[in-house]
Structure formats: C-alpha cells, structure tokens
XYZ file of C-alpha atoms in Angstrom:
649
model
C 5.303 28.263 -28.668
C 5.230 31.383 -26.101
C 2.437 31.589 -24.745
C 1.771 34.844 -22.560
C 5.333 35.574 -23.147
C 6.838 32.248 -21.918
C 9.095 29.547 -23.726
C 7.416 26.047 -23.972
C 9.910 23.687 -25.130
C 9.647 19.647 -23.514
C 13.085 17.915 -25.269
C 11.274 14.328 -25.497
C 15.040 13.070 -24.944
C 16.487 14.213 -22.325
C 14.680 11.584 -19.644
C 15.851 8.491 -22.274
C 19.093 10.054 -22.387
C 19.423 10.927 -18.729
C 18.367 7.773 -17.461
C 20.365 5.863 -19.680
C 23.718 8.115 -18.609
C 22.796 8.257 -15.201
C 23.164 3.996 -15.195
C 26.358 3.750 -16.894
C 27.380 6.182 -14.808
C 26.850 3.760 -11.600
C 27.849 0.861 -13.286
C 31.122 2.148 -14.321
C 31.363 3.767 -10.045
C 31.354 7.081 -11.082
C 30.239 9.713 -9.032
C 28.660 7.318 -6.503
C 28.422 7.473 -2.715
C 26.997 4.450 -1.142
C 28.557 1.088 -2.254
C 25.866 -2.008 -0.492
C 28.059 -4.763 -0.069
C 25.262 -7.778 -0.536
C 26.516 -11.434 1.023
C 30.632 -10.508 -0.600
C 29.188 -8.941 -3.592
C 29.661 -4.641 -3.308
C 27.357 -3.044 -5.219
C 28.202 1.198 -5.964
C 24.784 3.473 -6.201
C 23.999 6.561 -5.677
C 21.781 7.424 -2.271
C 19.408 10.044 -3.732
C 18.438 7.779 -6.886
C 18.191 4.317 -4.360
C 16.078 6.561 -1.484
C 13.912 7.880 -4.451
C 12.760 4.338 -5.241
C 12.807 2.642 -1.465
C 11.681 3.990 1.812
C 13.484 1.386 3.387
C 16.568 2.986 2.260
C 15.753 6.708 2.814
C 14.996 5.905 6.530
C 18.825 4.334 6.512
C 20.541 7.366 4.505
C 18.457 9.636 6.496
C 19.927 8.592 9.997
C 23.519 8.234 8.079
C 25.727 10.451 10.464
C 27.766 11.489 8.113
C 25.955 11.892 5.065
C 28.162 13.616 3.189
C 30.719 10.457 3.336
C 30.053 7.021 1.309
C 27.938 4.818 2.943
C 27.913 1.268 2.798
C 25.349 -0.958 3.939
C 25.394 -4.676 4.438
C 22.865 -7.406 3.240
C 23.711 -10.901 4.363
C 20.913 -12.425 3.722
C 19.959 -11.678 0.443
C 20.409 -12.754 -3.553
C 23.407 -10.118 -4.757
C 21.339 -10.304 -8.732
C 18.234 -9.222 -6.747
C 19.510 -6.727 -5.904
C 21.091 -5.773 -9.297
C 18.011 -6.443 -10.298
C 16.069 -3.991 -8.074
C 19.392 -1.119 -8.725
C 18.881 -1.640 -12.800
C 14.552 -1.078 -11.831
C 15.693 2.439 -9.480
C 17.457 3.597 -12.806
C 16.054 3.396 -15.643
C 11.603 1.794 -14.052
C 12.460 -2.140 -16.311
C 12.586 -5.339 -14.114
C 13.876 -7.707 -16.075
C 14.327 -10.788 -13.992
C 14.736 -14.891 -14.766
C 11.933 -16.668 -13.548
C 14.293 -18.463 -11.285
C 15.044 -14.919 -9.425
C 11.379 -13.794 -9.772
C 11.233 -14.962 -5.197
C 14.443 -13.529 -4.657
C 13.759 -10.145 -6.156
C 10.665 -10.400 -4.416
C 12.875 -11.169 -1.004
C 14.641 -7.975 -1.454
C 11.653 -5.657 -2.164
C 9.868 -6.472 0.129
C 13.454 -5.716 2.738
C 13.482 -2.218 0.311
C 9.952 -2.092 1.307
C 9.765 -0.842 -2.529
C 6.126 -2.171 -2.567
C 4.945 -2.019 -6.503
C 7.830 -4.160 -7.159
C 6.625 -6.772 -5.104
C 2.941 -6.898 -6.306
C 4.377 -6.913 -9.493
C 6.002 -10.328 -8.921
C 3.299 -11.386 -6.437
C 1.847 -10.974 -9.984
C 3.724 -12.978 -11.972
C 4.302 -15.213 -9.981
C 0.467 -16.276 -9.906
C 0.778 -16.506 -13.532
C 2.925 -19.111 -13.506
C 1.162 -20.946 -10.863
C 0.224 -24.006 -11.373
C -0.100 -27.864 -9.663
C 3.491 -28.222 -9.858
C 4.258 -25.690 -7.794
C 1.031 -24.363 -5.869
C 2.191 -25.281 -1.963
C 5.712 -24.102 -2.499
C 4.248 -20.664 -3.817
C 2.222 -21.059 -0.560
C 4.351 -21.447 1.535
C 7.016 -18.448 0.012
C 3.915 -16.333 -0.031
C 3.236 -17.360 3.705
C 6.870 -15.892 4.963
C 6.490 -13.162 2.853
C 3.322 -12.583 5.106
C 0.836 -11.517 1.114
C -2.327 -11.517 1.947
C -2.860 -11.022 -1.543
C -0.992 -13.957 -2.929
C -2.100 -16.270 -0.434
C -5.509 -15.972 -1.334
C -5.049 -16.167 -5.399
C -2.853 -19.217 -4.215
C -5.684 -20.176 -1.987
C -8.673 -19.838 -4.562
C -6.141 -22.332 -6.910
C -5.796 -25.032 -4.681
C -9.435 -25.226 -3.307
C -9.781 -25.523 -7.120
C -7.030 -28.440 -8.112
C -7.122 -29.884 -4.367
C -6.813 -34.065 -6.388
C -3.951 -32.623 -8.874
C -1.873 -30.273 -6.533
C -2.171 -33.790 -3.989
C -0.331 -35.751 -6.512
C 2.344 -33.449 -6.567
C 5.618 -34.389 -4.165
C 5.997 -30.971 -2.231
C 2.138 -32.236 -1.155
C 3.112 -36.027 -0.333
C 6.094 -33.969 1.585
C 3.681 -32.209 3.573
C 3.007 -33.291 7.853
C 0.043 -35.326 8.273
C -2.594 -35.751 10.252
C -4.834 -38.921 10.519
C -7.483 -38.591 11.523
C -10.572 -41.693 12.346
C -14.175 -40.776 13.079
C -16.854 -42.860 14.407
C -19.891 -42.008 12.844
C -23.321 -43.380 13.945
C -25.807 -45.584 12.381
C -26.600 -44.302 8.710
C -24.624 -40.978 9.431
C -21.662 -39.870 6.454
C -19.692 -36.632 6.321
C -20.239 -33.344 5.693
C -18.342 -32.656 2.338
C -17.659 -28.347 3.483
C -15.681 -26.938 5.488
C -17.661 -26.475 8.845
C -16.321 -30.086 9.577
C -12.421 -28.867 9.290
C -13.293 -25.992 11.439
C -14.911 -28.332 13.875
C -11.391 -30.151 13.751
C -9.392 -27.000 13.386
C -11.412 -26.710 16.260
C -10.136 -29.873 18.083
C -6.649 -29.517 17.062
C -6.170 -26.236 18.196
C -7.430 -27.954 21.692
C -5.174 -30.770 21.700
C -2.618 -27.910 21.631
C -3.272 -25.451 24.013
C -5.610 -27.037 26.571
C -3.543 -30.193 26.629
C -0.522 -28.704 26.148
C 0.267 -31.705 23.214
C 2.458 -30.883 20.535
C 1.715 -30.043 16.154
C 4.602 -33.088 16.326
C 3.273 -35.941 18.546
C -0.067 -35.453 16.928
C 0.797 -36.403 13.937
C 2.364 -39.708 15.521
C -0.498 -42.436 15.235
C -4.071 -42.344 14.186
C -6.763 -39.427 16.219
C -9.809 -41.230 16.672
C -12.756 -38.795 17.114
C -16.934 -38.817 16.649
C -19.685 -37.127 15.005
C -22.726 -37.009 16.197
C -26.046 -37.628 14.643
C -26.463 -33.962 15.499
C -23.536 -32.339 14.462
C -20.982 -32.698 17.294
C -17.667 -33.564 17.045
C -16.665 -34.909 20.358
C -12.164 -36.411 21.187
C -13.826 -40.177 21.046
C -10.725 -40.883 23.925
C -11.948 -38.153 26.420
C -15.796 -40.129 25.499
C -14.646 -43.911 26.013
C -13.079 -42.477 29.474
C -16.430 -41.412 30.268
C -14.349 -37.340 30.260
C -16.458 -35.329 27.125
C -15.369 -33.250 25.189
C -16.973 -31.654 22.424
C -16.378 -29.297 19.440
C -18.387 -27.092 17.160
C -21.988 -26.686 18.394
C -24.825 -25.418 15.604
C -22.834 -21.627 15.581
C -19.486 -23.885 14.697
C -17.777 -21.625 17.716
C -15.215 -23.991 19.752
C -16.587 -24.979 22.920
C -14.097 -26.829 26.338
C -13.202 -25.923 29.692
C -9.908 -24.231 28.994
C -7.972 -25.609 31.972
C -4.338 -23.280 31.512
C -3.555 -19.592 28.710
C -3.040 -20.894 25.453
C 1.123 -20.822 24.294
C 0.813 -17.711 22.909
C -0.405 -15.013 24.254
C -3.485 -13.280 22.145
C -3.776 -10.169 24.170
C -3.130 -6.701 22.582
C -1.213 -4.290 24.523
C -3.756 -1.835 26.002
C -2.113 1.146 25.151
C -2.694 3.611 21.626
C 0.930 3.670 20.359
C 1.414 0.823 17.875
C 4.451 -1.967 18.930
C 6.874 -1.690 15.862
C 8.416 1.236 14.820
C 10.916 1.835 11.774
C 13.981 0.948 11.837
C 16.674 -0.312 9.919
C 16.893 -3.627 10.649
C 15.329 -4.782 8.103
C 13.575 -7.193 10.580
C 9.741 -7.917 10.139
C 7.420 -6.763 12.713
C 6.401 -10.268 15.095
C 1.875 -10.744 14.971
C 0.879 -12.046 17.802
C -2.017 -13.872 16.042
C -0.579 -17.730 14.400
C -2.353 -18.823 11.310
C -5.032 -21.186 11.164
C -7.068 -21.994 8.332
C -8.673 -24.385 6.325
C -7.948 -24.449 3.143
C -9.797 -27.332 0.853
C -10.897 -30.204 1.072
C -11.828 -33.447 -1.833
C -13.905 -36.480 -0.868
C -11.456 -39.157 -1.591
C -13.619 -42.581 -1.490
C -16.552 -43.173 0.545
C -16.156 -42.212 3.468
C -12.858 -40.570 3.356
C -11.613 -36.976 2.717
C -8.223 -35.474 1.725
C -7.613 -31.685 3.186
C -4.810 -29.272 3.908
C -5.299 -27.147 6.036
C -2.714 -24.293 8.084
C -2.135 -25.820 12.135
C -0.625 -23.512 13.624
C 0.735 -21.642 10.534
C 1.737 -25.275 9.410
C 0.800 -25.832 6.353
C -0.423 -29.994 7.003
C -2.212 -33.002 5.108
C -5.068 -34.060 7.016
C -6.112 -37.493 6.091
C -10.130 -38.122 7.366
C -11.425 -41.683 7.877
C -15.611 -42.059 8.685
C -16.602 -45.486 10.196
C -19.239 -46.852 12.275
C -18.732 -45.681 15.644
C -18.899 -49.015 18.518
C -21.482 -50.357 20.957
C -19.635 -48.310 23.158
C -20.276 -44.951 21.557
C -22.500 -42.872 23.328
C -26.148 -42.759 21.472
C -26.333 -38.810 21.512
C -23.968 -35.826 21.968
C -22.987 -35.792 26.048
C -23.387 -32.763 27.393
C -20.422 -30.315 28.552
C -18.760 -31.118 31.770
C -18.775 -27.817 34.302
C -15.548 -27.506 36.173
C -14.075 -25.370 38.228
C -12.656 -22.918 35.314
C -15.122 -23.486 33.319
C -15.662 -18.947 33.458
C -12.675 -18.295 32.142
C -12.231 -17.426 28.750
C -12.499 -19.838 25.790
C -9.714 -19.248 23.366
C -11.766 -19.613 20.225
C -10.472 -20.567 16.596
C -9.038 -17.338 14.670
C -11.677 -17.082 12.196
C -10.739 -16.425 8.791
C -9.859 -12.591 7.687
C -11.481 -10.042 5.771
C -11.156 -9.692 1.719
C -7.966 -7.016 1.575
C -8.496 -4.567 -0.791
C -6.512 -5.106 -3.810
C -3.829 -1.816 -3.045
C -2.465 -0.510 0.004
C -3.870 2.738 0.666
C -2.658 5.451 2.225
C -4.616 9.029 2.952
C -7.407 7.553 1.365
C -10.687 8.719 0.945
C -13.540 6.371 1.901
C -17.577 6.584 1.699
C -20.277 3.802 2.719
C -22.517 3.915 -0.622
C -25.971 2.323 -1.139
C -24.531 -0.790 1.872
C -21.852 -0.898 0.849
C -17.785 0.507 1.127
C -16.316 2.472 -1.341
C -12.147 3.252 -0.842
C -10.754 5.649 -3.802
C -7.663 7.287 -4.426
C -4.296 7.016 -1.964
C -1.450 6.447 -1.467
C 1.262 3.847 -1.167
C 4.994 4.487 -1.371
C 4.961 4.317 -5.274
C 2.402 6.795 -6.543
C -0.875 8.137 -5.487
C -3.417 6.029 -7.046
C -6.624 6.365 -9.070
C -8.559 3.941 -8.871
C -11.534 3.195 -6.661
C -12.592 0.401 -5.243
C -15.855 -1.253 -3.855
C -16.460 -3.829 -0.513
C -19.895 -5.805 -0.417
C -19.732 -7.202 2.974
C -22.526 -9.896 2.041
C -20.376 -11.400 -0.720
C -16.681 -10.611 1.737
C -15.728 -9.190 -1.359
C -13.718 -5.639 -3.147
C -14.112 -4.510 -6.558
C -12.951 -1.972 -9.060
C -15.122 0.613 -9.724
C -15.159 3.478 -12.421
C -11.434 5.306 -11.839
C -11.136 8.957 -10.972
C -9.736 11.077 -13.276
C -6.967 12.593 -10.890
C -4.436 10.223 -9.326
C -5.121 11.517 -5.784
C -4.308 11.409 -1.313
C -4.738 13.357 0.919
C -7.619 13.952 0.609
C -11.497 13.120 2.618
C -14.809 11.615 0.474
C -18.373 12.645 1.138
C -22.266 12.109 0.015
C -24.877 14.432 -0.607
C -27.344 13.641 -2.903
C -26.579 9.464 -3.475
C -23.140 11.050 -4.818
C -19.943 10.582 -4.289
C -17.420 13.988 -3.739
C -13.746 14.329 -3.548
C -12.228 17.678 -3.350
C -7.994 18.550 -3.775
C -4.783 16.313 -1.875
C -2.336 15.486 -3.656
C -1.025 13.458 -7.005
C 2.300 13.001 -5.550
C 3.907 15.720 -8.140
C 1.451 19.436 -6.821
C 1.157 20.091 -3.203
C -1.767 21.012 -3.181
C -5.125 20.034 -5.523
C -7.178 22.502 -6.273
C -9.992 20.491 -8.516
C -13.057 18.026 -7.418
C -15.272 15.526 -8.804
C -17.999 13.679 -8.237
C -19.270 10.246 -8.799
C -22.578 8.953 -10.167
C -23.268 5.354 -9.026
C -25.720 4.445 -11.841
C -23.423 5.918 -15.460
C -20.163 4.792 -12.817
C -18.714 7.838 -14.151
C -16.903 10.966 -12.783
C -17.386 14.001 -13.559
C -15.371 17.409 -12.450
C -16.835 20.485 -10.510
C -15.847 23.600 -9.815
C -12.153 24.204 -8.370
C -11.756 24.673 -4.855
C -10.361 29.041 -4.932
C -7.076 27.498 -2.895
C -5.204 24.316 -3.302
C -5.225 22.383 -0.352
C -4.275 18.466 0.565
C -5.329 16.647 4.016
C -8.572 19.267 4.361
C -11.547 17.723 6.016
C -14.054 17.133 3.973
C -18.473 16.714 4.698
C -22.079 16.867 3.879
C -24.317 19.429 6.132
C -27.428 20.684 4.683
C -27.047 19.751 0.706
C -24.255 21.863 0.709
C -20.217 20.332 0.159
C -17.893 21.422 3.124
C -13.646 21.550 3.459
C -12.075 22.702 5.751
C -8.997 23.470 6.797
C -5.836 22.198 5.474
C -2.235 22.293 4.013
C -0.782 25.761 2.761
C 1.855 25.683 -0.181
C 4.951 24.315 1.873
C 2.931 21.859 4.102
C 4.413 22.562 7.058
C 1.271 25.255 8.099
C -2.053 24.441 8.619
C -5.198 26.551 6.516
C -7.711 27.926 8.485
C -9.841 28.217 5.543
C -13.862 27.114 5.054
C -15.758 27.249 1.600
C -19.338 25.543 0.994
C -19.936 24.313 -2.657
C -23.887 24.394 -3.925
C -24.130 21.675 -5.789
C -27.181 23.223 -7.284
C -26.021 26.099 -8.002
C -22.335 24.838 -8.769
C -21.028 27.526 -6.683
C -18.522 27.772 -3.695
C -19.601 30.736 -1.119
C -16.830 31.781 2.264
C -17.988 30.599 5.728
C -16.798 31.381 8.379
C -12.878 30.366 9.503
C -11.362 27.816 12.029
C -9.939 29.292 15.482
C -7.295 26.930 14.809
C -4.761 26.085 11.849
C -6.009 22.722 11.117
C -4.785 20.513 8.595
C -4.911 16.386 8.268
C -8.713 16.907 10.480
C -10.862 14.429 10.803
C -14.462 16.648 9.679
C -18.066 14.985 9.629
C -21.250 15.626 10.432
C -23.948 15.184 13.198
C -27.232 16.024 13.953
C -26.259 19.175 12.036
C -23.766 20.854 13.365
C -19.927 20.165 11.383
C -17.325 18.880 13.411
C -12.927 19.472 13.112
C -11.069 16.940 15.144
C -7.798 17.337 16.325
C -5.290 17.495 13.051
C -1.903 19.680 13.289
C -0.954 23.425 13.387
C 2.517 23.256 11.544
C 3.994 20.346 12.955
C 2.097 19.522 16.511
C -0.793 17.360 16.805
C -4.314 18.676 18.712
C -6.694 17.805 20.587
C -8.662 20.332 20.470
C -12.456 19.722 18.844
C -14.457 22.636 17.011
C -18.334 22.651 16.005
C -19.744 24.504 12.947
C -23.506 25.977 13.305
C -24.410 26.673 10.439
C -27.225 29.262 11.691
C -25.036 31.581 12.610
C -21.745 30.612 10.867
C -20.109 30.132 13.728
C -17.350 27.402 15.286
C -16.710 27.069 18.857
C -14.714 25.417 20.900
C -15.922 21.594 22.413
C -14.270 18.817 24.613
C -11.126 17.987 23.512
C -9.897 14.059 22.766
C -7.982 12.087 25.643
C -5.461 11.803 22.956
C -3.915 14.209 20.479
C -3.786 12.675 17.040
C -3.208 13.609 13.349
C -4.874 12.042 10.166
C -7.041 9.590 12.005
C -10.706 9.158 10.573
C -14.364 9.728 11.800
C -17.702 7.977 11.509
C -20.682 8.421 13.054
C -22.391 5.856 15.200
C -25.900 5.651 16.890
C -25.572 9.731 17.518
C -21.380 9.627 18.652
C -18.998 10.788 17.082
C -15.886 7.215 16.596
C -12.781 8.621 16.238
C -9.957 5.917 14.702
C -6.033 5.615 14.471
C -4.210 8.395 13.838
C -0.444 9.886 14.835
C 0.694 11.035 17.563
C 3.277 12.798 16.286
C 5.926 9.804 17.453
C 3.703 6.452 16.570
C 0.831 5.183 14.706
C -2.245 5.323 17.011
C -4.654 1.880 17.470
C -6.747 3.898 19.967
C -10.104 4.537 19.972
C -12.437 6.989 21.106
C -15.945 7.983 21.030
C -17.574 12.084 21.749
C -21.304 11.816 23.313
C -22.824 14.997 22.526
C -25.375 15.327 25.031
C -22.468 14.872 27.419
C -19.581 17.097 25.495
C -17.279 14.387 26.462
C -14.966 11.828 24.874
C -14.433 8.216 26.135
C -11.417 5.697 25.172
C -12.977 2.388 23.573
C -11.562 -1.078 22.430
C -8.851 -0.287 20.438
C -7.705 -2.088 16.892
C -6.123 -4.858 15.562
C -3.805 -2.453 13.763
C -2.387 0.264 14.237
C -3.245 2.898 11.285
C -3.010 6.173 10.692
C -4.635 7.944 7.771
C -7.449 5.547 7.174
C -9.954 5.302 6.162
C -13.734 4.891 7.974
C -17.264 4.220 7.589
C -20.104 2.880 8.770
C -21.913 0.002 7.249
C -24.789 -1.050 8.956
C -23.919 -1.318 12.380
C -20.797 -1.291 11.948
C -17.531 0.873 12.042
C -15.597 -0.239 10.082
C -12.094 0.872 8.533
C -9.723 0.152 6.149
C -6.063 1.171 4.803
C -3.942 3.557 6.072
C -0.164 3.686 7.998
C 0.730 1.152 10.779
C 4.438 2.842 11.087
C 5.993 0.067 9.084
C 3.726 -0.152 6.368
C 1.263 0.680 4.231
C -2.261 -1.252 4.525
C -5.028 -3.371 2.092
C -6.308 -4.189 5.569
C -9.930 -4.078 6.893
C -11.041 -5.046 9.897
C -14.981 -4.164 11.814
C -15.819 -2.872 15.310
C -18.647 -3.690 16.311
C -20.194 -1.257 19.493
C -22.152 -4.078 21.899
C -19.195 -6.063 22.427
C -16.659 -2.637 22.527
C -14.845 -5.003 20.122
C -12.784 -4.840 16.706
C -12.024 -8.249 14.294
C -10.227 -8.557 11.281
C -12.279 -11.216 10.547
C -15.065 -12.675 8.536
C -17.108 -13.022 11.510
C -16.574 -9.334 12.666
C -19.399 -8.928 9.739
C -21.973 -11.559 10.758
C -24.767 -9.385 12.230
C -24.342 -7.130 9.090
C -27.075 -8.771 7.258
C -29.570 -8.393 10.428
C -28.122 -4.833 11.448
C -28.922 -4.350 7.283
C -32.149 -5.286 7.249
C-alpha cells in the first residue's frame, strides 16, 4: 500500500529473525564487546543489548573510561547459569529457568535492576509456595527486600500457620518462651494486640536494658497480664519496679534510660542518602523490621506466634498461668525518673500496603476519598494500569486501565472525572492524546488531542477548565512556555498567556482561583522560581521562589497552603518538603519524607498529604507515605492513617 504517496511495508518475520541471529552471534562470540566474568565463567555479549535491558549495566557501561574497547564486568556472588538465563532473556524476551534456579535468577535480576524479571520470578515463587517452603520463601523475600512478595507470603502463613509450624524450617527457627501470669478468671486474648505488646517488651529489653536477643532466648521469660489488658514485666513487678507495656492504645510505655542501639533519626538533608554506584551493594536501611505475622491457639492458654524481632524471624511460645499471690491485684503505675521526659522509642508499626507496581512519573489524584495512581514508568515499560488505594482498608485494587500506556504526565480531577493529557508511551517522545475516566462506568474515553505534543507537562483544573502548562519540546531537552485550556463542555482547546520561563517537570496546581507553576527545569537547569496565573486577566506573575530548586516535584493543597514534595535538584532525588503561604508570600521547610522521591505522586486524603511511588535515586518505588500537618511528620506505617476516619467525617 502507498497511502499519501509513501511506501509502507512491514516484515512480520524480521524481528524474530533478527533476534535469533543476534542471540546466535552472542553464543558464538561474534562482534561481542563485553565479557561478564561470573564466578570463573566467562559470558560474552553485546553491551548495547545489555544496556537496553539492564539499567545497572547501563550505568557501568556509561561510566566506562574506554567505551570502544571490550568491557570486563566481574561478579563473584552470582550464579553463572542464572546470568546466562538473563542474557537469553535480554536477546529473546524469553525467560526459561528450572525451578531450582528461580531464586538465583531473581537475585541476579535484582543486581541488574531488571524489575520485570524480578516480578515474574516473585510471582512464580508465590505460585509454588506451600507449607513446606513458606519459611524459606519468606527468608528469601526478606533478604531481597521485596515487600510485595513478603506481603503474599505473610498472608499465606497467617492462613496456614499450624501446617507451617510442623515443617523442619519452622522447627529450626529461634524460639522465645514466655510465661504470662494471669489474674483470676482471665484468659489471654487470641489476636495480634497481645503480640504487639510482646514485641514492645522485647524491643524494650533490647534497647533499654541492653539485652541481646540470644540472651532472651536462653530461658523462660515471665510477664504479667492484668485485667485492664496491660502487659507488665513480671520480674520487675516482683522486684517492686513495674514496667508497663501496651496501654489502651497499644503504644509502648517505658522510661528510656539510654539511646537505642541503632539511630533511627533521619538525616536533616534535602538529598537522598544513597547514590548510584556500579558496586551493586544494597542500601542499608536504618529501620529494623519488627513485625507480628501470625498466631494460633494450640491448647488451653497456650499460643504459638511467628514474628520478626529486630530483623530475625522467631517463634514465640506463650503460656498463660494463674499469677502467684505476690503479684499485684491491679496494674501498677509507670514510675517517673530523671529521664522520663526522653523521647520513647516506639515499636515500628506495620508498613502501609505498597502498590502492585513500582511507578515513577505517574499521575495521581484523590477521587471519592481514595487515592488514584495511574500509569508511570517502572524501568521496563510505560504502564497503562491504574490502581486505587482505600485508606480505610489499607488496600490497593485495580480499576479500568488507561487506553494508552503513558508516563511523565500529571492527572487532574474536573467535574468528578479524572483527566490525563500527553506524556510519553516509551516509544514516542511526546503524546498529544488525552483521556478521561468516568468512575461510575469505570471506563476511560478519549478527549480531543493537544495542539502540541508534550511530555512532562503540568495539568490542573481551574474554573471548570483543564489547563496544561509547559512540558518538554520534541527533543526533550528544552522546556516549553505554552499554556492551553480545555473546555469539557465545548470539547475545545484555547491558548492562554505563555509562562515567563520555559518549564518542564514543573509541579502545577490550583489554589484560591489561581494556578501555580512551581519549579521544573529550563533545559536541564533546575528552577526554584514560581509563577502564578490569574485567569481573570490571563497573566502569569512571578512570586516568592522556593528554598530548593527542583524538578519532578509533586504538589498538593492543604489548609490554604501549597505542599511541594520531593523532586530532583540536578544531582540527587530529594526527601525535603516545603510549604507556601500565599497570605505571606513565603516558603518554609517542613519535615522530610521517609524516602527520597522524584517524579512521585501526591494527593490529599482527609487531612493527610499522601505521596506514592517515584524514584529515590536508585530504585523505582511502590511505597506510600503520609504527612500529618499537626505533628509535621511523615510516616510509612498504618498509624499514619489513624486520624483518617475522623478527618474524613
């Protein structure tokens, strides 16, 4: 066919033929320019192919001081057979691994930052999980830091704890034996609240008293459980020095006499704590895992529990018995001391559920009291899937996917519907198409295309119109000054006044009848300047600049102020946050996030600012965290939503 005078031909066999020939060249060592030395085995390949599939190898090749020579990359801790499987996948898009090698393939994929392969391997392991291997799967997922797989394994263990407890792996776990003295006519509660108190007590013993976990395992520990559901260290009660663990709100209550073994203070810095490095060493988290997983009542007043204590998977045997006459008849009060005003070290609460997919450059919005996260980029591809977070259930579910995969875009709510415009689909630099989501029909429909293809543009609603601000030029190197408005009733686009500065990856939102374009970049120079648009006279005006220049930040409105979250300052992903007060025309810094995040999403749920996804400078994120303005603190634990019900009415 020759439409419009052009010859158009598509050879359906070309791709398969070319892929097969390239893989044959790799196996024969022809034209190969990289050697992977894996535990004494040499694997030949073409670095251009590997760089396209492995962001980790791309980083190494991109920093090679002799780019035209043959690169040598050495791995002493990977399985050669697993790396060969990844090479085969890189050339053929076919992943073939024996069941015994799947964990090794996962480990190699983690090193190579091949997130899609990690996900496929994780899903395969989950599909093969049973009572016999649940513990080993959990240990593996924990060592890999895969929260998605961990959540699946823990859910399985919760449903099959007694079956799991009969397996050899379970029997070999460290054991903590607790004897709980009970007041007359009391029985132990068969739920997680009791074990939250027990974890509090263990953490207190390790941090306050300086005990080692191994020491606690050596003998039976005695605790006291009172009628008002408080847990008391039995030894201290007998000595006349009561320590109480777990009040009505299950918070740890003790007098801190010395600092914890590990500092949990977060750095007061805008930059991320880690940086890109070809070493492949995982980032060390300052947060140690403490988690109740599952429990079962085995006999009368005897309980079996599986929990993570200070990062160690342990079994807790808990036996209740009547208390001796020397025990107090009521829970003693907490003693005050000179150090009573010290900040108590609380048990790390359960983390908020992560998204199913890691996403950077995603679109987010609050709709119907829920957080919507759409599209984005996860290293392997641009996504069209859309996830919905319910804060009351701490659960992510999928809604209808977008018609077009897209990343590097923003999303806005207009007349009860979601709107997305432009972005990138991973193949074209910019998109002109847009679509809108109807929550009643759970369906996306197309809207008239933009006049200018654009990526990294800001989007917001103002005066019942949708505005698209700035973005990238066709080469992606220079910001645009364009501003366009879409009327959903007339289904037509109109031009607005241009920005004062070229901007792409700016954060855009509406506040009190004005539209704000915040930061972004002109070319690749990050900006701290901020412009405000007045729709009444179609003008942009510069206002007070931010404290930190940033592109790829996210913005939300709370209590009449703008909250600008994370971003990239030209060298680091940021964790710092600042707020703009329009009445004073000034910016001030707030408490930093738990994770550095650039190109993340943000939305307001109730009175809490929520941010999700993004890129921390090393990994694409699927995690969620919330900011409580009353405490000026960010939290990635479920306690962060404790005020949601009251704040949302």
